[in-house]
Protein backbone atom coordinates (compact mmCIF):
# COMPACT_ATOMS: atom_id res chain seq x y z
CA UNK A 1 0.00 0.00 0.00
CA UNK A 2 1.42 3.37 -0.96
CA UNK A 3 1.94 5.82 1.84
CA UNK A 4 0.43 9.30 1.76
CA UNK A 5 2.57 12.40 1.37
CA UNK A 6 4.58 13.41 4.43
CA UNK A 7 4.06 16.89 5.94
CA UNK A 8 7.40 18.00 4.47
CA UNK A 9 6.34 16.86 1.01
CA UNK A 10 2.99 18.62 1.38
CA UNK A 11 4.71 21.88 2.36
CA UNK A 12 7.13 21.61 -0.55
CA UNK A 13 4.30 20.93 -3.00
CA UNK A 14 2.28 23.85 -1.68
CA UNK A 15 5.28 26.20 -1.92
CA UNK A 16 6.03 25.07 -5.47
CA UNK A 17 2.42 25.53 -6.54
CA UNK A 18 2.33 28.94 -4.82
CA UNK A 19 5.47 30.07 -6.65
CA UNK A 20 4.04 28.91 -9.98
CA UNK A 21 0.74 30.71 -9.41
CA UNK A 22 2.45 33.92 -8.32
CA UNK A 23 4.59 33.92 -11.44
CA UNK A 24 1.48 33.35 -13.53
CA UNK A 25 -0.36 36.14 -11.70
CA UNK A 26 2.45 38.58 -12.46
CA UNK A 27 2.10 37.86 -16.19
CA UNK A 28 -1.72 37.87 -16.34
CA UNK A 29 -3.58 41.02 -17.28
CA UNK A 30 -7.14 39.72 -17.62
CA UNK A 31 -9.13 40.64 -14.51
CA UNK A 32 -11.18 37.43 -14.40
CA UNK A 33 -8.06 35.28 -14.68
CA UNK A 34 -6.29 37.31 -11.98
CA UNK A 35 -9.24 36.84 -9.63
CA UNK A 36 -9.27 33.08 -10.25
CA UNK A 37 -5.51 32.80 -9.60
CA UNK A 38 -5.77 34.97 -6.48
CA UNK A 39 -8.58 32.79 -5.13
CA UNK A 40 -6.51 29.64 -5.62
CA UNK A 41 -3.49 31.26 -3.97
CA UNK A 42 -5.53 32.27 -0.94
CA UNK A 43 -7.14 28.84 -0.60
CA UNK A 44 -3.75 27.16 -1.00
CA UNK A 45 -2.27 29.14 1.90
CA UNK A 46 -5.23 29.26 4.30
CA UNK A 47 -3.38 26.91 6.65
CA UNK A 48 -0.62 29.50 7.10
CA UNK A 49 -3.11 32.26 7.92
CA UNK A 50 -5.11 30.09 10.33
CA UNK A 51 -1.97 28.93 12.15
CA UNK A 52 -0.89 32.54 12.73
CA UNK A 53 -4.38 33.48 13.94
CA UNK A 54 -4.39 30.63 16.46
CA UNK A 55 -1.26 32.04 18.09
CA UNK A 56 -3.38 34.95 19.32
CA UNK A 57 -6.29 32.92 20.69
CA UNK A 58 -7.19 33.42 24.38
CA UNK A 59 -5.97 37.00 24.40
CA UNK A 60 -9.38 38.63 24.54
CA UNK A 61 -10.55 38.30 20.92
CA UNK A 62 -12.93 35.81 19.36
CA UNK A 63 -11.22 32.95 17.49
CA UNK A 64 -13.42 33.35 14.40
CA UNK A 65 -12.67 37.08 14.23
CA UNK A 66 -8.93 36.40 14.37
CA UNK A 67 -9.17 33.81 11.60
CA UNK A 68 -11.12 36.27 9.44
CA UNK A 69 -8.54 39.02 10.01
CA UNK A 70 -5.69 36.64 9.17
CA UNK A 71 -7.38 35.43 5.99
CA UNK A 72 -8.08 38.98 4.85
CA UNK A 73 -4.42 39.80 5.48
CA UNK A 74 -3.46 36.76 3.39
CA UNK A 75 -5.57 38.18 0.57
CA UNK A 76 -3.71 41.48 0.95
CA UNK A 77 -0.33 39.70 0.92
CA UNK A 78 -1.17 37.99 -2.38
CA UNK A 79 -2.00 41.36 -3.93
CA UNK A 80 1.14 43.06 -2.65
CA UNK A 81 3.70 40.31 -3.27
CA UNK A 82 6.20 40.79 -6.07
CA UNK A 83 8.20 37.67 -7.12
CA UNK A 84 11.10 39.76 -8.38
CA UNK A 85 11.85 40.92 -4.81
CA UNK A 86 13.78 37.67 -4.27
CA UNK A 87 12.09 36.27 -1.15
CA UNK A 88 9.54 33.52 -0.65
CA UNK A 89 5.85 34.27 -0.39
CA UNK A 90 5.70 32.83 3.14
CA UNK A 91 8.52 35.15 4.28
CA UNK A 92 6.49 38.08 2.94
CA UNK A 93 3.06 36.90 4.11
CA UNK A 94 3.91 36.07 7.73
CA UNK A 95 4.81 39.65 8.81
CA UNK A 96 1.90 41.00 6.77
CA UNK A 97 -0.61 38.73 8.51
CA UNK A 98 0.97 39.19 11.93
CA UNK A 99 0.92 42.95 11.49
CA UNK A 100 -2.81 42.96 10.67
CA UNK A 101 -3.55 40.75 13.70
CA UNK A 102 -1.67 43.15 15.96
CA UNK A 103 -3.46 46.08 14.32
CA UNK A 104 -6.78 44.36 15.03
CA UNK A 105 -5.93 43.98 18.72
CA UNK A 106 -4.75 47.58 18.89
CA UNK A 107 -7.82 49.05 17.20
CA UNK A 108 -10.69 46.73 18.15
CA UNK A 109 -10.01 44.71 21.30
CA UNK A 110 -10.08 47.37 23.99
CA UNK A 111 -13.31 47.64 25.94
CA UNK A 112 -12.25 51.20 26.80
CA UNK A 113 -9.59 52.33 24.35
CA UNK A 114 -6.68 54.17 26.02
CA UNK A 115 -4.37 56.58 24.13
CA UNK A 116 -2.08 55.06 21.50
CA UNK A 117 1.02 55.78 23.64
CA UNK A 118 -0.45 53.70 26.49
CA UNK A 119 -1.35 50.86 24.12
CA UNK A 120 2.21 50.74 22.77
CA UNK A 121 3.78 50.98 26.24
CA UNK A 122 1.60 48.13 27.49
CA UNK A 123 3.55 45.46 25.58
CA UNK A 124 6.88 46.85 26.84
CA UNK A 125 5.64 46.88 30.43
CA UNK A 126 4.36 43.31 30.10
CA UNK A 127 7.65 42.04 28.66
CA UNK A 128 9.77 43.89 31.22
CA UNK A 129 7.55 42.60 34.02
CA UNK A 130 8.07 38.98 32.95
CA UNK A 131 11.85 39.42 32.64
CA UNK A 132 12.14 41.10 36.04
CA UNK A 133 9.99 38.44 37.69
CA UNK A 134 12.34 35.76 36.35
CA UNK A 135 15.46 37.55 37.60
CA UNK A 136 14.03 38.77 40.94
CA UNK A 137 11.96 35.71 41.79
CA UNK A 138 8.94 37.91 42.54
CA UNK A 139 6.60 40.40 40.89
CA UNK A 140 8.40 43.65 40.02
CA UNK A 141 7.36 46.87 41.71
CA UNK A 142 6.33 49.96 39.76
CA UNK A 143 9.64 51.62 40.67
CA UNK A 144 11.59 48.65 39.26
CA UNK A 145 9.55 48.76 36.04
CA UNK A 146 10.22 52.51 35.74
CA UNK A 147 13.97 51.96 36.17
CA UNK A 148 13.98 49.11 33.65
CA UNK A 149 12.03 50.99 30.98
CA UNK A 150 13.35 54.51 31.72
CA UNK A 151 9.89 56.05 31.46
CA UNK A 152 7.78 58.27 33.68
CA UNK A 153 6.26 56.47 36.68
CA UNK A 154 2.83 58.00 36.00
CA UNK A 155 2.83 56.41 32.54
CA UNK A 156 3.63 53.01 34.01
CA UNK A 157 0.80 53.31 36.54
CA UNK A 158 -1.62 54.41 33.83
CA UNK A 159 -0.55 51.50 31.62
CA UNK A 160 -1.11 48.96 34.40
CA UNK A 161 -4.57 50.41 35.04
CA UNK A 162 -5.37 50.37 31.32
CA UNK A 163 -4.62 46.65 31.18
CA UNK A 164 -8.05 46.11 32.69
CA UNK A 165 -9.61 47.83 29.69
CA UNK A 166 -8.37 45.01 27.48
CA UNK A 167 -9.89 42.25 29.62
CA UNK A 168 -12.90 43.83 31.35
CA UNK A 169 -14.98 42.25 34.08
CA UNK A 170 -17.80 40.03 32.91
CA UNK A 171 -21.29 41.40 33.50
CA UNK A 172 -22.07 38.00 35.03
CA UNK A 173 -19.44 38.52 37.74
CA UNK A 174 -20.83 38.79 41.30
CA UNK A 175 -21.70 42.28 42.49
CA UNK A 176 -20.33 43.67 45.77
CA UNK A 177 -23.44 45.73 46.49
CA UNK A 178 -25.96 44.68 49.14
CA UNK A 179 -28.31 41.98 47.94
CA UNK A 180 -25.72 40.26 45.72
CA UNK A 181 -26.61 39.54 42.13
CA UNK A 182 -24.40 40.18 39.11
CA UNK A 183 -22.78 43.38 37.85
CA UNK A 184 -25.40 43.45 35.11
CA UNK A 185 -28.15 43.83 37.71
CA UNK A 186 -26.66 47.16 38.80
CA UNK A 187 -26.82 48.69 35.31
CA UNK A 188 -29.70 50.83 34.11
CA UNK A 189 -31.69 49.71 31.08
CA UNK A 190 -30.86 51.57 27.86
CA UNK A 191 -33.83 51.51 25.50
CA UNK A 192 -31.86 53.42 22.88
CA UNK A 193 -29.19 50.71 22.83
CA UNK A 194 -31.88 48.10 22.25
CA UNK A 195 -33.24 50.14 19.35
CA UNK A 196 -29.76 50.39 17.85
CA UNK A 197 -29.35 46.63 18.07
CA UNK A 198 -32.01 46.10 15.40
CA UNK A 199 -30.22 48.51 13.09
CA UNK A 200 -26.87 46.78 13.69
CA UNK A 201 -28.33 43.36 12.93
CA UNK A 202 -29.86 44.67 9.71
CA UNK A 203 -26.52 46.20 8.70
CA UNK A 204 -24.69 42.95 9.45
CA UNK A 205 -27.08 41.03 7.21
CA UNK A 206 -26.61 43.59 4.43
CA UNK A 207 -22.81 43.45 4.72
CA UNK A 208 -22.83 39.66 4.60
CA UNK A 209 -24.15 39.96 1.05
CA UNK A 210 -20.96 41.57 -0.29
CA UNK A 211 -17.58 39.94 -0.82
CA UNK A 212 -14.92 39.61 1.88
CA UNK A 213 -12.68 42.05 0.03
CA UNK A 214 -15.45 44.65 -0.19
CA UNK A 215 -16.20 44.24 3.53
CA UNK A 216 -12.51 44.80 4.23
CA UNK A 217 -12.42 47.95 2.10
CA UNK A 218 -15.52 49.42 3.80
CA UNK A 219 -14.04 48.63 7.21
CA UNK A 220 -10.79 50.41 6.40
CA UNK A 221 -12.62 53.41 4.97
CA UNK A 222 -15.34 53.96 7.55
CA UNK A 223 -14.00 52.29 10.71
CA UNK A 224 -10.29 53.03 10.50
CA UNK A 225 -10.66 56.25 8.48
CA UNK A 226 -8.13 55.26 5.81
CA UNK A 227 -7.99 57.33 2.64
CA UNK A 228 -8.72 55.72 -0.71
CA UNK A 229 -5.05 56.08 -1.56
CA UNK A 230 -4.00 54.19 1.58
CA UNK A 231 -6.49 51.42 0.82
CA UNK A 232 -5.19 51.20 -2.74
CA UNK A 233 -1.64 50.75 -1.44
CA UNK A 234 -2.75 47.93 0.85
CA UNK A 235 -4.49 46.06 -1.97
CA UNK A 236 -2.09 46.98 -4.75
CA UNK A 237 -4.77 48.71 -6.84
CA UNK A 238 -5.43 52.26 -7.98
CA UNK A 239 -7.34 54.89 -6.01
CA UNK A 240 -9.97 54.95 -8.77
CA UNK A 241 -10.54 51.20 -8.36
CA UNK A 242 -10.96 51.71 -4.62
CA UNK A 243 -13.52 54.44 -5.29
CA UNK A 244 -15.49 52.11 -7.54
CA UNK A 245 -15.40 49.30 -4.97
CA UNK A 246 -16.71 51.61 -2.24
CA UNK A 247 -19.45 53.07 -4.44
CA UNK A 248 -20.60 49.66 -5.70
CA UNK A 249 -20.51 48.12 -2.20
CA UNK A 250 -22.49 50.96 -0.65
CA UNK A 251 -25.10 50.76 -3.38
CA UNK A 252 -25.45 47.01 -2.81
CA UNK A 253 -25.72 47.45 0.97
CA UNK A 254 -28.25 50.28 0.55
CA UNK A 255 -30.43 48.14 -1.71
CA UNK A 256 -30.32 45.30 0.78
CA UNK A 257 -31.38 47.62 3.62
CA UNK A 258 -34.28 49.15 1.71
CA UNK A 259 -35.66 45.94 0.19
CA UNK A 260 -38.57 44.45 2.14
CA UNK A 261 -37.73 41.24 4.00
CA UNK A 262 -39.23 38.03 2.66
CA UNK A 263 -41.15 36.17 5.32
CA UNK A 264 -40.43 32.46 5.60
CA UNK A 265 -43.41 30.31 4.71
Short mmCIF file of N, CA, C and O in Angstrom, two decimals, residues 21-105:
data_model
loop_
_atom_site.label_atom_id
_atom_site.label_comp_id
_atom_site.label_asym_id
_atom_site.label_seq_id
_atom_site.Cartn_x
_atom_site.Cartn_y
_atom_site.Cartn_z
N UNK A 21 1.92 29.86 -9.27
CA UNK A 21 0.74 30.71 -9.41
C UNK A 21 1.10 32.19 -9.32
O UNK A 21 0.54 33.03 -10.04
N UNK A 22 2.03 32.53 -8.45
CA UNK A 22 2.45 33.92 -8.32
C UNK A 22 3.13 34.41 -9.59
O UNK A 22 2.93 35.55 -10.02
N UNK A 23 3.96 33.56 -10.18
CA UNK A 23 4.59 33.92 -11.44
C UNK A 23 3.55 34.11 -12.53
O UNK A 23 3.63 35.04 -13.35
N UNK A 24 2.56 33.23 -12.54
CA UNK A 24 1.48 33.35 -13.53
C UNK A 24 0.66 34.61 -13.30
O UNK A 24 0.27 35.30 -14.25
N UNK A 25 0.41 34.94 -12.03
CA UNK A 25 -0.36 36.14 -11.70
C UNK A 25 0.35 37.40 -12.17
O UNK A 25 -0.29 38.34 -12.66
N UNK A 26 1.68 37.41 -12.05
CA UNK A 26 2.45 38.58 -12.46
C UNK A 26 2.40 38.81 -13.97
O UNK A 26 2.57 39.94 -14.44
N UNK A 27 2.12 37.75 -14.73
CA UNK A 27 2.10 37.86 -16.19
C UNK A 27 0.69 37.98 -16.75
O UNK A 27 0.52 38.17 -17.96
N UNK A 28 -0.33 37.87 -15.88
CA UNK A 28 -1.72 37.87 -16.34
C UNK A 28 -2.33 39.24 -16.21
O UNK A 28 -2.25 39.88 -15.17
N UNK A 29 -2.96 39.70 -17.28
CA UNK A 29 -3.58 41.02 -17.28
C UNK A 29 -5.10 40.95 -17.20
O UNK A 29 -5.75 41.90 -16.77
N UNK A 30 -5.68 39.85 -17.62
CA UNK A 30 -7.14 39.72 -17.62
C UNK A 30 -7.67 39.66 -16.19
O UNK A 30 -7.21 38.84 -15.39
N UNK A 31 -8.64 40.52 -15.87
CA UNK A 31 -9.13 40.64 -14.51
C UNK A 31 -9.75 39.33 -14.01
O UNK A 31 -9.50 38.92 -12.87
N UNK A 32 -10.54 38.67 -14.84
CA UNK A 32 -11.18 37.43 -14.40
C UNK A 32 -10.15 36.35 -14.10
O UNK A 32 -10.29 35.59 -13.13
N UNK A 33 -9.11 36.28 -14.92
CA UNK A 33 -8.06 35.28 -14.68
C UNK A 33 -7.27 35.61 -13.42
O UNK A 33 -6.91 34.72 -12.65
N UNK A 34 -7.02 36.89 -13.19
CA UNK A 34 -6.29 37.31 -11.98
C UNK A 34 -7.09 36.96 -10.72
O UNK A 34 -6.53 36.50 -9.73
N UNK A 35 -8.40 37.17 -10.79
CA UNK A 35 -9.24 36.84 -9.63
C UNK A 35 -9.24 35.34 -9.36
O UNK A 35 -9.21 34.91 -8.20
N UNK A 36 -9.28 34.53 -10.42
CA UNK A 36 -9.27 33.08 -10.25
C UNK A 36 -7.94 32.61 -9.65
O UNK A 36 -7.91 31.75 -8.75
N UNK A 37 -6.83 33.18 -10.13
CA UNK A 37 -5.51 32.80 -9.60
C UNK A 37 -5.38 33.25 -8.15
O UNK A 37 -4.87 32.51 -7.30
N UNK A 38 -5.84 34.46 -7.85
CA UNK A 38 -5.77 34.97 -6.48
C UNK A 38 -6.57 34.09 -5.53
O UNK A 38 -6.12 33.78 -4.42
N UNK A 39 -7.75 33.67 -5.96
CA UNK A 39 -8.58 32.79 -5.13
C UNK A 39 -7.86 31.49 -4.83
O UNK A 39 -7.85 31.02 -3.68
N UNK A 40 -7.23 30.90 -5.84
CA UNK A 40 -6.51 29.64 -5.62
C UNK A 40 -5.33 29.85 -4.68
O UNK A 40 -5.04 29.00 -3.82
N UNK A 41 -4.63 30.97 -4.85
CA UNK A 41 -3.49 31.26 -3.97
C UNK A 41 -3.93 31.39 -2.51
O UNK A 41 -3.28 30.86 -1.60
N UNK A 42 -5.03 32.09 -2.31
CA UNK A 42 -5.53 32.27 -0.94
C UNK A 42 -5.94 30.93 -0.35
O UNK A 42 -5.56 30.59 0.78
N UNK A 43 -6.69 30.13 -1.11
CA UNK A 43 -7.14 28.84 -0.60
C UNK A 43 -5.95 27.91 -0.33
O UNK A 43 -5.96 27.13 0.62
N UNK A 44 -4.92 28.02 -1.14
CA UNK A 44 -3.75 27.16 -1.00
C UNK A 44 -2.98 27.47 0.29
O UNK A 44 -2.34 26.59 0.87
N UNK A 45 -3.07 28.72 0.74
CA UNK A 45 -2.27 29.14 1.90
C UNK A 45 -3.12 29.48 3.12
O UNK A 45 -2.65 30.14 4.05
N UNK A 46 -4.37 29.01 3.14
CA UNK A 46 -5.23 29.26 4.30
C UNK A 46 -4.65 28.67 5.59
O UNK A 46 -4.81 29.24 6.67
N UNK A 47 -3.97 27.54 5.47
CA UNK A 47 -3.38 26.91 6.65
C UNK A 47 -2.37 27.82 7.34
O UNK A 47 -2.30 27.86 8.58
N UNK A 48 -1.59 28.57 6.55
CA UNK A 48 -0.62 29.50 7.10
C UNK A 48 -1.33 30.60 7.87
O UNK A 48 -0.96 30.94 9.01
N UNK A 49 -2.37 31.18 7.27
CA UNK A 49 -3.11 32.26 7.92
C UNK A 49 -3.77 31.78 9.21
O UNK A 49 -3.71 32.45 10.24
N UNK A 50 -4.41 30.61 9.16
CA UNK A 50 -5.11 30.09 10.33
C UNK A 50 -4.13 29.78 11.46
O UNK A 50 -4.43 30.01 12.64
N UNK A 51 -2.96 29.25 11.12
CA UNK A 51 -1.97 28.93 12.15
C UNK A 51 -1.50 30.20 12.86
O UNK A 51 -1.33 30.21 14.09
N UNK A 52 -1.30 31.28 12.12
CA UNK A 52 -0.89 32.54 12.73
C UNK A 52 -2.00 33.11 13.60
O UNK A 52 -1.74 33.66 14.68
N UNK A 53 -3.24 32.98 13.14
CA UNK A 53 -4.38 33.48 13.94
C UNK A 53 -4.47 32.74 15.26
O UNK A 53 -4.74 33.35 16.31
N UNK A 54 -4.24 31.43 15.25
CA UNK A 54 -4.39 30.63 16.46
C UNK A 54 -3.35 30.97 17.51
O UNK A 54 -3.53 30.69 18.69
N UNK A 55 -2.25 31.61 17.11
CA UNK A 55 -1.26 32.04 18.09
C UNK A 55 -1.81 33.12 19.02
O UNK A 55 -1.29 33.34 20.11
N UNK A 56 -2.84 33.82 18.56
CA UNK A 56 -3.38 34.95 19.32
C UNK A 56 -4.68 34.61 20.03
O UNK A 56 -5.33 35.50 20.59
N UNK A 57 -5.07 33.34 20.00
CA UNK A 57 -6.29 32.92 20.69
C UNK A 57 -6.09 33.04 22.20
O UNK A 57 -4.99 32.93 22.70
N UNK A 58 -7.19 33.27 22.92
CA UNK A 58 -7.19 33.42 24.38
C UNK A 58 -6.49 34.68 24.84
O UNK A 58 -5.93 34.73 25.95
N UNK A 59 -6.52 35.70 24.00
CA UNK A 59 -5.97 37.00 24.40
C UNK A 59 -7.05 38.08 24.41
O UNK A 59 -6.74 39.26 24.37
N UNK A 60 -8.30 37.65 24.44
CA UNK A 60 -9.38 38.63 24.54
C UNK A 60 -10.16 38.86 23.27
O UNK A 60 -11.07 39.69 23.25
N UNK A 61 -9.83 38.16 22.20
CA UNK A 61 -10.55 38.30 20.92
C UNK A 61 -11.15 36.97 20.52
O UNK A 61 -10.61 35.91 20.85
N UNK A 62 -12.26 37.02 19.81
CA UNK A 62 -12.93 35.81 19.36
C UNK A 62 -12.08 35.09 18.31
O UNK A 62 -11.49 35.71 17.43
N UNK A 63 -12.04 33.76 18.41
CA UNK A 63 -11.22 32.95 17.49
C UNK A 63 -11.64 33.18 16.03
O UNK A 63 -10.80 33.36 15.15
N UNK A 64 -12.95 33.18 15.77
CA UNK A 64 -13.42 33.35 14.40
C UNK A 64 -13.03 34.71 13.83
O UNK A 64 -12.71 34.83 12.64
N UNK A 65 -13.07 35.75 14.68
CA UNK A 65 -12.67 37.08 14.23
C UNK A 65 -11.19 37.10 13.85
O UNK A 65 -10.79 37.72 12.86
N UNK A 66 -10.37 36.44 14.66
CA UNK A 66 -8.93 36.40 14.37
C UNK A 66 -8.66 35.67 13.07
O UNK A 66 -7.81 36.10 12.27
N UNK A 67 -9.35 34.56 12.84
CA UNK A 67 -9.17 33.81 11.60
C UNK A 67 -9.58 34.68 10.41
O UNK A 67 -8.89 34.69 9.37
N UNK A 68 -10.68 35.42 10.54
CA UNK A 68 -11.12 36.27 9.44
C UNK A 68 -10.10 37.36 9.14
O UNK A 68 -9.79 37.64 7.98
N UNK A 69 -9.56 37.98 10.20
CA UNK A 69 -8.54 39.02 10.01
C UNK A 69 -7.32 38.44 9.32
O UNK A 69 -6.76 39.04 8.39
N UNK A 70 -6.88 37.26 9.76
CA UNK A 70 -5.69 36.64 9.17
C UNK A 70 -5.91 36.29 7.70
O UNK A 70 -5.02 36.47 6.86
N UNK A 71 -7.10 35.80 7.38
CA UNK A 71 -7.38 35.43 5.99
C UNK A 71 -7.49 36.66 5.10
O UNK A 71 -7.07 36.63 3.94
N UNK A 72 -8.05 37.74 5.62
CA UNK A 72 -8.08 38.98 4.85
C UNK A 72 -6.67 39.49 4.61
O UNK A 72 -6.34 40.00 3.53
N UNK A 73 -5.81 39.37 5.63
CA UNK A 73 -4.42 39.80 5.48
C UNK A 73 -3.69 38.93 4.46
O UNK A 73 -2.83 39.42 3.72
N UNK A 74 -4.03 37.64 4.41
CA UNK A 74 -3.46 36.76 3.39
C UNK A 74 -3.85 37.24 2.00
O UNK A 74 -3.01 37.27 1.09
N UNK A 75 -5.11 37.63 1.84
CA UNK A 75 -5.57 38.18 0.57
C UNK A 75 -4.76 39.42 0.20
O UNK A 75 -4.35 39.61 -0.95
N UNK A 76 -4.52 40.29 1.19
CA UNK A 76 -3.71 41.48 0.95
C UNK A 76 -2.29 41.11 0.53
O UNK A 76 -1.71 41.72 -0.38
N UNK A 77 -1.71 40.10 1.21
CA UNK A 77 -0.33 39.70 0.92
C UNK A 77 -0.20 39.20 -0.52
O UNK A 77 0.80 39.49 -1.19
N UNK A 78 -1.20 38.46 -0.99
CA UNK A 78 -1.17 37.99 -2.38
C UNK A 78 -1.15 39.17 -3.34
O UNK A 78 -0.40 39.19 -4.32
N UNK A 79 -1.95 40.21 -3.05
CA UNK A 79 -2.00 41.36 -3.93
C UNK A 79 -0.74 42.20 -3.91
O UNK A 79 -0.38 42.82 -4.91
N UNK A 80 -0.05 42.22 -2.78
CA UNK A 80 1.14 43.06 -2.65
C UNK A 80 2.43 42.37 -3.10
O UNK A 80 3.40 43.02 -3.44
N UNK A 81 2.45 41.04 -3.06
CA UNK A 81 3.70 40.31 -3.27
C UNK A 81 4.22 40.50 -4.69
O UNK A 81 3.46 40.49 -5.66
N UNK A 82 5.52 40.68 -4.78
CA UNK A 82 6.20 40.79 -6.07
C UNK A 82 7.31 39.74 -6.14
O UNK A 82 8.28 39.81 -5.38
N UNK A 83 7.20 38.75 -7.05
CA UNK A 83 8.20 37.67 -7.12
C UNK A 83 9.62 38.17 -7.35
O UNK A 83 10.58 37.55 -6.87
N UNK A 84 9.75 39.28 -8.05
CA UNK A 84 11.10 39.76 -8.38
C UNK A 84 11.86 40.28 -7.17
O UNK A 84 13.06 40.57 -7.25
N UNK A 85 11.18 40.42 -6.01
CA UNK A 85 11.85 40.92 -4.81
C UNK A 85 12.87 39.93 -4.26
O UNK A 85 13.73 40.30 -3.46
N UNK A 86 12.76 38.65 -4.64
CA UNK A 86 13.78 37.67 -4.27
C UNK A 86 13.55 36.95 -2.96
O UNK A 86 14.46 36.29 -2.46
N UNK A 87 12.37 37.03 -2.36
CA UNK A 87 12.09 36.27 -1.15
C UNK A 87 10.83 35.45 -1.35
O UNK A 87 10.02 35.73 -2.23
N UNK A 88 10.67 34.42 -0.51
CA UNK A 88 9.54 33.52 -0.65
C UNK A 88 8.25 34.23 -0.27
O UNK A 88 8.25 35.22 0.48
N UNK A 89 7.14 33.68 -0.73
CA UNK A 89 5.85 34.27 -0.39
C UNK A 89 5.59 34.16 1.11
O UNK A 89 5.08 35.10 1.73
N UNK A 90 5.93 33.01 1.71
CA UNK A 90 5.70 32.83 3.14
C UNK A 90 6.46 33.88 3.95
O UNK A 90 5.93 34.42 4.93
N UNK A 91 7.72 34.16 3.56
CA UNK A 91 8.52 35.15 4.28
C UNK A 91 7.90 36.54 4.19
O UNK A 91 8.08 37.37 5.08
N UNK A 92 7.17 36.80 3.10
CA UNK A 92 6.49 38.08 2.94
C UNK A 92 5.14 38.07 3.65
O UNK A 92 4.74 39.07 4.29
N UNK A 93 4.42 36.95 3.58
CA UNK A 93 3.06 36.90 4.11
C UNK A 93 3.02 36.89 5.63
O UNK A 93 2.12 37.49 6.22
N UNK A 94 3.96 36.20 6.27
CA UNK A 94 3.91 36.07 7.73
C UNK A 94 3.93 37.43 8.43
O UNK A 94 3.05 37.71 9.27
N UNK A 95 4.88 38.34 8.14
CA UNK A 95 4.81 39.65 8.81
C UNK A 95 3.60 40.47 8.41
O UNK A 95 3.10 41.27 9.21
N UNK A 96 3.10 40.30 7.18
CA UNK A 96 1.90 41.00 6.77
C UNK A 96 0.70 40.57 7.60
O UNK A 96 -0.06 41.40 8.11
N UNK A 97 0.53 39.26 7.74
CA UNK A 97 -0.61 38.73 8.51
C UNK A 97 -0.47 39.07 9.98
O UNK A 97 -1.42 39.51 10.63
N UNK A 98 0.73 38.88 10.52
CA UNK A 98 0.97 39.19 11.93
C UNK A 98 0.71 40.66 12.22
O UNK A 98 0.12 41.01 13.25
N UNK A 99 1.14 41.52 11.30
CA UNK A 99 0.92 42.95 11.49
C UNK A 99 -0.55 43.31 11.53
O UNK A 99 -0.98 44.15 12.34
N UNK A 100 -1.36 42.68 10.67
CA UNK A 100 -2.81 42.96 10.67
C UNK A 100 -3.47 42.43 11.94
O UNK A 100 -4.40 43.04 12.45
N UNK A 101 -3.01 41.28 12.44
CA UNK A 101 -3.55 40.75 13.70
C UNK A 101 -3.24 41.69 14.86
O UNK A 101 -4.12 41.97 15.70
N UNK A 102 -2.03 42.20 14.89
CA UNK A 102 -1.67 43.15 15.96
C UNK A 102 -2.45 44.44 15.81
O UNK A 102 -2.87 45.05 16.81
N UNK A 103 -2.66 44.88 14.56
CA UNK A 103 -3.46 46.08 14.32
C UNK A 103 -4.90 45.87 14.82
O UNK A 103 -5.52 46.79 15.36
N UNK A 104 -5.42 44.65 14.60
CA UNK A 104 -6.78 44.36 15.03
C UNK A 104 -6.89 44.44 16.55
O UNK A 104 -7.84 45.03 17.08
N UNK A 105 -5.92 43.87 17.26
CA UNK A 105 -5.93 43.98 18.72
C UNK A 105 -5.83 45.43 19.16
O UNK A 105 -6.52 45.86 20.08
#
